[in-house]
CSV table of C-alpha atoms and ligand atoms in Angstrom, one decimal:
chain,number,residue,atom,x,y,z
A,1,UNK,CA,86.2,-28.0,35.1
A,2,UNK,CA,82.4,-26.9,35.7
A,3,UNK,CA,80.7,-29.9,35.1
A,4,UNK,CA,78.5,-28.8,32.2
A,5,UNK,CA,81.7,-28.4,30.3
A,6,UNK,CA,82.7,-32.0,30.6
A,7,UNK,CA,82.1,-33.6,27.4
A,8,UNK,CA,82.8,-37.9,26.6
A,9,UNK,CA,82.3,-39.3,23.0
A,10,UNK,CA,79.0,-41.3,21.8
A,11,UNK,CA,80.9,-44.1,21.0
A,12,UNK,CA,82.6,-44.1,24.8
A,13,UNK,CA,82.3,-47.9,25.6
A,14,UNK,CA,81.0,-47.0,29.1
A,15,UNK,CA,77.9,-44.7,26.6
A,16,UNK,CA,77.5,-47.9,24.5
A,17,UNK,CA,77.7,-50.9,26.8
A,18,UNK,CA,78.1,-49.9,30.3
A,19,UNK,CA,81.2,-51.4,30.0
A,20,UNK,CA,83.0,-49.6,33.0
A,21,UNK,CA,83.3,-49.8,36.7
A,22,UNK,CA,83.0,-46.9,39.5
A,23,UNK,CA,83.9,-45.7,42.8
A,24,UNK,CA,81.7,-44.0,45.7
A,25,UNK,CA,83.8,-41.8,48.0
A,26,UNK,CA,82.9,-40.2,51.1
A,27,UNK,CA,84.9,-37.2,52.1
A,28,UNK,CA,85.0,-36.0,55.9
A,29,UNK,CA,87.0,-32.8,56.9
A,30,UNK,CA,88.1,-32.7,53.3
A,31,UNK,CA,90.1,-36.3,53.7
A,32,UNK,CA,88.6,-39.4,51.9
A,33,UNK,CA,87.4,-41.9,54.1
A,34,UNK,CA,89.0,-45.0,53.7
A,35,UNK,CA,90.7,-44.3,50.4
A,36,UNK,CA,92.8,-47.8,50.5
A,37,UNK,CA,89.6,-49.7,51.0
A,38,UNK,CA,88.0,-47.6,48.1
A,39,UNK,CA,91.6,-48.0,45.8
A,40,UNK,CA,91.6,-51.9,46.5
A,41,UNK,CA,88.3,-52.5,46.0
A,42,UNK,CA,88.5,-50.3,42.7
A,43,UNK,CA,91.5,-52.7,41.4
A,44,UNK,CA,89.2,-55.7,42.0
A,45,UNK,CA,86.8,-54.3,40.0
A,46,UNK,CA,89.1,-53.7,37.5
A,47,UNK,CA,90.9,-56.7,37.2
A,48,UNK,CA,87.4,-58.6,37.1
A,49,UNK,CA,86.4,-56.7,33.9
A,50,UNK,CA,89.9,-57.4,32.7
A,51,UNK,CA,90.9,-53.9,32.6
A,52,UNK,CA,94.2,-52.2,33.7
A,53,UNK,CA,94.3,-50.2,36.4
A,54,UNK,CA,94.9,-46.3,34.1
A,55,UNK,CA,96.9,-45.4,37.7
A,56,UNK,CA,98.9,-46.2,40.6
A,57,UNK,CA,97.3,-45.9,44.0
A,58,UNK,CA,99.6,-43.1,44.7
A,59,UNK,CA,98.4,-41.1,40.8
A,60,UNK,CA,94.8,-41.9,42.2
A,61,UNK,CA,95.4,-40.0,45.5
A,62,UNK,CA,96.8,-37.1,43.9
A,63,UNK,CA,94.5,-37.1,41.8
A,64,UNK,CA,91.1,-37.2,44.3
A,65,UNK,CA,93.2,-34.7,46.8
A,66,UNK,CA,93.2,-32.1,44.2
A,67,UNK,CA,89.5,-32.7,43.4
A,68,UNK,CA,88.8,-31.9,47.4
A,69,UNK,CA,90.9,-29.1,46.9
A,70,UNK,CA,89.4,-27.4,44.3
A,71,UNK,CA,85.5,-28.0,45.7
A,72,UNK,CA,84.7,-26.4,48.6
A,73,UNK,CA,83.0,-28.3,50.9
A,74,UNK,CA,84.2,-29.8,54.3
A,75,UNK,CA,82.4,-33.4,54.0
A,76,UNK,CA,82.0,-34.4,50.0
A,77,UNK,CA,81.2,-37.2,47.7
A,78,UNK,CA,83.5,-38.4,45.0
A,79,UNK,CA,82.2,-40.4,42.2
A,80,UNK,CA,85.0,-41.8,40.3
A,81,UNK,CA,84.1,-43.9,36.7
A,82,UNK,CA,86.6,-45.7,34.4
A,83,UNK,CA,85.7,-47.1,31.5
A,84,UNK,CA,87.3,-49.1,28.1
A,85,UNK,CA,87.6,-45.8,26.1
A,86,UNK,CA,86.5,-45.0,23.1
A,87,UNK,CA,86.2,-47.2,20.4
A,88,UNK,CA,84.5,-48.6,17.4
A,89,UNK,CA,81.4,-50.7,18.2
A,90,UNK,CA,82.4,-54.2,18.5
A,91,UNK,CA,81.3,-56.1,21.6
A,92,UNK,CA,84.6,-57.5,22.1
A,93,UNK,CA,87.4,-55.8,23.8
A,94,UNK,CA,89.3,-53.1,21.1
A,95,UNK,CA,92.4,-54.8,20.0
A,96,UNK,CA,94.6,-53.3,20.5
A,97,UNK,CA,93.4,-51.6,23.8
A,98,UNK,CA,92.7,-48.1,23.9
A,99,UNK,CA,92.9,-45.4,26.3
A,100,UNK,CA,91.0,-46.1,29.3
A,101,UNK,CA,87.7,-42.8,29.6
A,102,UNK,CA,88.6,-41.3,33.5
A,103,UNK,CA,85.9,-39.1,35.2
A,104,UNK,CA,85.7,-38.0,38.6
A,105,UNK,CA,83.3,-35.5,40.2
A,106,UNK,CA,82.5,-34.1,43.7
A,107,UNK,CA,79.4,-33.5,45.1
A,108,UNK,CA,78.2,-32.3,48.3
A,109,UNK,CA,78.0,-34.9,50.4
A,110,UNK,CA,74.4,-35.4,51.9
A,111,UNK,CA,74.1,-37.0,55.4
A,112,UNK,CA,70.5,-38.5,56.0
A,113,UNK,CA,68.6,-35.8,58.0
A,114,UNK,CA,68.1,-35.9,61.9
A,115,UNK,CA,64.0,-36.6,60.9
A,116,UNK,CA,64.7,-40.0,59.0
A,117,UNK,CA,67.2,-40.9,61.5
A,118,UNK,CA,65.0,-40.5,63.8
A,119,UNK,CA,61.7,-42.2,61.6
A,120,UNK,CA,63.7,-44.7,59.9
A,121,UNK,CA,62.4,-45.3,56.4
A,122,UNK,CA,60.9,-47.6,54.2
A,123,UNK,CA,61.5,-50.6,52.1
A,124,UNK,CA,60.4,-52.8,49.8
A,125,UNK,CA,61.7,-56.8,49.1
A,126,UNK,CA,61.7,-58.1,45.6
A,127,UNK,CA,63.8,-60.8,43.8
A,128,UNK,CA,67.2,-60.2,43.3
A,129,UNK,CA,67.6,-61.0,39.5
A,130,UNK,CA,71.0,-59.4,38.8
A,131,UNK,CA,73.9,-61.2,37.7
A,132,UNK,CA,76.4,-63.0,39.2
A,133,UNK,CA,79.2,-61.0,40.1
A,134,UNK,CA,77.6,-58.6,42.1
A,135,UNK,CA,80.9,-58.2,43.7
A,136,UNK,CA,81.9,-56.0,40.5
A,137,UNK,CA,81.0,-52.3,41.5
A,138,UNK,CA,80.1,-52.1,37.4
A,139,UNK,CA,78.7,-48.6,36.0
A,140,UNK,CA,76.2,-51.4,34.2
A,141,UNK,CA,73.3,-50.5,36.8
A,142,UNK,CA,70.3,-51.0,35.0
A,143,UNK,CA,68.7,-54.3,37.3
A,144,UNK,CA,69.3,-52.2,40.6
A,145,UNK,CA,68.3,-49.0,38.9
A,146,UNK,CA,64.9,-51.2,38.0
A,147,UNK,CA,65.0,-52.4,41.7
A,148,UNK,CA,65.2,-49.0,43.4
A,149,UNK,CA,62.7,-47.7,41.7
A,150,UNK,CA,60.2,-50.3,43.3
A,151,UNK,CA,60.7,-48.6,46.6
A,152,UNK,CA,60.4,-45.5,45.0
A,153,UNK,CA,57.2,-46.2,43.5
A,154,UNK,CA,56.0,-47.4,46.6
A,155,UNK,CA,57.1,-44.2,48.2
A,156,UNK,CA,60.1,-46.0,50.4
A,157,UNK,CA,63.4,-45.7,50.7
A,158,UNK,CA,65.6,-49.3,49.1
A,159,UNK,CA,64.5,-52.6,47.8
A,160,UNK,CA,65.6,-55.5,50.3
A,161,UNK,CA,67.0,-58.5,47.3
A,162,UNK,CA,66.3,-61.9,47.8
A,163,UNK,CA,67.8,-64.6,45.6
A,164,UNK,CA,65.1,-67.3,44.8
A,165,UNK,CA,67.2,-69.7,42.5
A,166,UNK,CA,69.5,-71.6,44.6
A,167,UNK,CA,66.8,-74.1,46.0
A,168,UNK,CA,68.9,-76.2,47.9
A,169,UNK,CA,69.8,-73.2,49.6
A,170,UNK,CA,66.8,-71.9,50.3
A,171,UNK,CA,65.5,-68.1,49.9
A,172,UNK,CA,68.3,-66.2,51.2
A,173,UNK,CA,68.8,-61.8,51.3
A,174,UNK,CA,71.7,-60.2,49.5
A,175,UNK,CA,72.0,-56.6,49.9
A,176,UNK,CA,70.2,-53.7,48.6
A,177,UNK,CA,69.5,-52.1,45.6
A,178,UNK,CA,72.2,-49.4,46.1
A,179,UNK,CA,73.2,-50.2,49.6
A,180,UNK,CA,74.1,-53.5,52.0
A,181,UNK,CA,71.2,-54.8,54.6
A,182,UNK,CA,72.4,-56.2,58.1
A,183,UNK,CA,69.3,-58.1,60.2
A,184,UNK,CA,69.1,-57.4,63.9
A,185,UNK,CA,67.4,-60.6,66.3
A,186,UNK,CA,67.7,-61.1,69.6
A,187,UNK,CA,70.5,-58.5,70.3
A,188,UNK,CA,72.6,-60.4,67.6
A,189,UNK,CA,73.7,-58.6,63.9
A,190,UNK,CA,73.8,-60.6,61.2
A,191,UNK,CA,75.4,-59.5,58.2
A,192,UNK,CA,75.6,-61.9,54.8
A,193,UNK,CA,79.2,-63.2,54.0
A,194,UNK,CA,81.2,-60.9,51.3
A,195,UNK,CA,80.9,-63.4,48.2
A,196,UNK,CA,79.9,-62.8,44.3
A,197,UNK,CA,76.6,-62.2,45.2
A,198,UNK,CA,77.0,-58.8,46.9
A,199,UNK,CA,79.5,-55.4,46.7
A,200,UNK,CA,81.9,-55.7,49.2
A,201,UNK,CA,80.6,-52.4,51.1
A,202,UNK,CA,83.3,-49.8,52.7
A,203,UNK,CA,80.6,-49.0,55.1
A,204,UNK,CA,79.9,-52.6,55.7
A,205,UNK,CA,83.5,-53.5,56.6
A,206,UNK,CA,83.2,-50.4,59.2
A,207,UNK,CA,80.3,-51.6,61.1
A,208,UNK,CA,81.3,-54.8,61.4
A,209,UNK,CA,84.6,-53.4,62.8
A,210,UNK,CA,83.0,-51.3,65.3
A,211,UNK,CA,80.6,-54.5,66.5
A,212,UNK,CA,84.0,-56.4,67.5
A,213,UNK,CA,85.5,-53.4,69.2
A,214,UNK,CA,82.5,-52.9,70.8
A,215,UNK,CA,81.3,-56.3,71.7
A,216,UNK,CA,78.3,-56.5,69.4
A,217,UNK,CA,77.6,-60.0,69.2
A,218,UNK,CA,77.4,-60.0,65.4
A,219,UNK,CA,77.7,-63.4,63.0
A,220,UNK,CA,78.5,-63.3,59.3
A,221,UNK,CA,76.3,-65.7,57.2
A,222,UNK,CA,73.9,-66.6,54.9
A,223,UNK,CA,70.7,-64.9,56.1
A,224,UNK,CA,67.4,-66.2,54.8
A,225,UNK,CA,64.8,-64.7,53.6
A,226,UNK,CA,62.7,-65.3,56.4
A,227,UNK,CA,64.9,-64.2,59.0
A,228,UNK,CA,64.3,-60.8,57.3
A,229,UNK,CA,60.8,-60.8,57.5
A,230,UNK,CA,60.8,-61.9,61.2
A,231,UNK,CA,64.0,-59.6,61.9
A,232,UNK,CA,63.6,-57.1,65.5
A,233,UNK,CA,65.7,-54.5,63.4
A,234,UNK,CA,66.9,-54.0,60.1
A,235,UNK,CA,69.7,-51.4,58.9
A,236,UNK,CA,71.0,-50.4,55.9
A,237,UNK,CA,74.7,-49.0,55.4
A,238,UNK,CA,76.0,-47.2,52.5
A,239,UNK,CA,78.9,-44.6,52.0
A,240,UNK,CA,76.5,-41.5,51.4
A,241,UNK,CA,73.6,-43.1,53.6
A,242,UNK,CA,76.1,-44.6,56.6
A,243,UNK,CA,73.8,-46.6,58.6
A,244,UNK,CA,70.0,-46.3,58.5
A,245,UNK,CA,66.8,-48.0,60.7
A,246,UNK,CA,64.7,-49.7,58.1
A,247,UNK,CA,61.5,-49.5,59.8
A,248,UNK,CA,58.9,-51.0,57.3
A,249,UNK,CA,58.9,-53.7,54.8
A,250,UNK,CA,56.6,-54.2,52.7
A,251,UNK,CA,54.0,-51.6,54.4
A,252,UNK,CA,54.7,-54.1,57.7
A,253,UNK,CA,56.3,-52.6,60.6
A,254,UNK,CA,59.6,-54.2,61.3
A,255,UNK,CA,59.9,-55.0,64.9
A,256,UNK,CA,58.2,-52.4,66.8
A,257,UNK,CA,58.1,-50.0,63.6
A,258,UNK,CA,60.9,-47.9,65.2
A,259,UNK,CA,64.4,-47.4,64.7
A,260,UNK,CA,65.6,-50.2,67.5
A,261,UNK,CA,68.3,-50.3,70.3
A,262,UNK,CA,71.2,-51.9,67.6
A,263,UNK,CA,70.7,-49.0,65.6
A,264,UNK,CA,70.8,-46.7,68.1
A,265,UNK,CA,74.2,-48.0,69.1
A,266,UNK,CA,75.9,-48.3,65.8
A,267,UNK,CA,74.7,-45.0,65.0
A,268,UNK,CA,76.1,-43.3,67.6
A,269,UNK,CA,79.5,-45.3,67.5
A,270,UNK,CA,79.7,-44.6,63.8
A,271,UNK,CA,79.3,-40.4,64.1
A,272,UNK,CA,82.1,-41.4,67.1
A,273,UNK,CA,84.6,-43.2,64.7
A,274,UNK,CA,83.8,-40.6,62.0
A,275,UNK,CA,84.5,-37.3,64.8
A,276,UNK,CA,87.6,-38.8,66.7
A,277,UNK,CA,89.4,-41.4,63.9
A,278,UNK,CA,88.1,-39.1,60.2
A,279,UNK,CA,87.8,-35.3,61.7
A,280,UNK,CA,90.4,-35.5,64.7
B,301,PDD,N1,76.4,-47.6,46.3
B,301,PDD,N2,75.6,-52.5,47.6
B,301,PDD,C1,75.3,-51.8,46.4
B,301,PDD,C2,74.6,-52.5,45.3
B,301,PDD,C3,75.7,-50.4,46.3
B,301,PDD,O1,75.4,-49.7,45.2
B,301,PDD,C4,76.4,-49.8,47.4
B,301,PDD,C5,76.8,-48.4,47.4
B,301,PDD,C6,76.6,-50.6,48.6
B,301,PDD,C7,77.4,-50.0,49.8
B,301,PDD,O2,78.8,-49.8,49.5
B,301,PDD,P1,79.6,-48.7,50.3
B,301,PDD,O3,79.4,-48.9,51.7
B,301,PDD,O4,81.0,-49.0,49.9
B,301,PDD,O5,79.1,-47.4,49.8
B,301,PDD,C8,76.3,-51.9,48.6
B,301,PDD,C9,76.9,-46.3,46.1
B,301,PDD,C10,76.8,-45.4,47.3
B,301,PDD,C11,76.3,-45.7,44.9
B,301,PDD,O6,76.1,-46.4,43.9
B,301,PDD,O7,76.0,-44.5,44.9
């Protein structure tokens, strides 16, 4: 239906308490990119918020091939959001359950222009003070909604998190505020392990999979906080941004200030995989 005819009631528990989890879904050639990776990671969040799956992998499929079908389009976005459904407003779960609130929409699907891919863009670091299952894609976004506007406000593009609180650890970067970071020095990538304190990114998983079949040295691990501010290149990677230069931090110039020779390289091998694996 248009999407100014969709309607959900006040007391939906997604309206009330953000209690619901979502799905970002790039579409290339009018096929979704990755749709197992986006379907497991979907069930993960959904079995973390303790909430059953409302379909079978093969019911979501149908479901996000008709929404291609009827927007036209070649290359979308899909934004799928399931929530508790609708129920009186008690904090704990209704008892017994109700009918889980589905909504998916499509959007055009808006591929950073050839000027910022060519200028890189901004960023901001703050503390990461979010919870502690970050690996929960929740609708609950409020701390990185707070967190993106930073860089907004300070006319850039994402805010870099750092966690301050686990001293013995030291400092260390998670992701960003709607995207993952990966920290280039001395010709290696370093990307921070998959744990609770970070969504498992699609796009993530891709570059990392294109720096072993490409012989990228890469290393997954903790990365601290000062290895970002002393980092020759930073990127960021999300499902509508792919992979971008970062190219200031905190008004600094990272590196030389310019998108760098790694991000060169994995952008060109990402628009490869995209043309001969996605549109072929
Ligand atoms: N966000 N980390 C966070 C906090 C994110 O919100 C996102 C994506 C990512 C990257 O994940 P993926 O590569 O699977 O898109 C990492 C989406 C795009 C959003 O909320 O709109």
């Amino acid at each position: 239906m248009p999407i100014e005819d969709a309607r959900i009631s006040v007391l939906d528990r997604g309206f009330i308490f953000g209690d619901g989890v979502y799905e970002v879904i790039p579409v290339y050639s009018r096929k979704a990119f990755r749709l197992q990776s986006h379907l497991h990671r979907l069930q993960h969040s959904l079995d973390s918020i303790r909430l059953t799956n409302p379909h079978s992998d093969a019911d979501w499929a149908a479901n996000i091939n008709e929404l291609i079908a009827r927007n036209t389009g070649e290359d979308q976005y899909l934004y799928l959001h399931i929530t508790r459904g609708i129920a009186k407003r008690d904090h704990a779960f209704p008892n017994p359950p109700v009918k889980p609130t589905v909504f998916m929409m499509s959007s055009p699907l808006l591929t950073p222009p050839d000027a910022l891919l060519a200028s890189g863009v901004g960023a901001v670091s703050a503390p990461d003070n979010r919870w502690l299952r970050c690996d929960i894609k929740s609708i609950a976004l409020l701390p990185n909604v707070l967190l993106r506007q930073l860089a907004v406000d300070a006319g850039c593009a994402e805010t870099i998190l750092i966690r301050p609180e686990f001293k013995a650890e030291g400092e260390f970067m998670t992701e960003g505020a709607a995207s993952n970071i990966f920290v280039v020095k001395n010709g290696v990538l370093l990307a921070p392990p998959k744990d609770n304190l970070m969504l498992p990114g699609i796009t993530y998983d891709v570059v990392l999979e294109i720096a072993a079949a490409n012989n990228i040295p890469h290393e997954v691990r903790r990365i601290a906080a000062a290895e970002v501010f002393n980092a020759d290149e930073l990127l960021l990677t999300s499902s509508t941004k792919e992979v971008l230069a970062i190219t200031t931090l905190d008004g600094k110039p990272v590196g030389t200030g310019k998108p760098g020779a790694m991000f060169a390289k994995l952008h060109m091998l990402y628009q490869n995989f995209k043309r001969d694996v996605m549109r072929s």
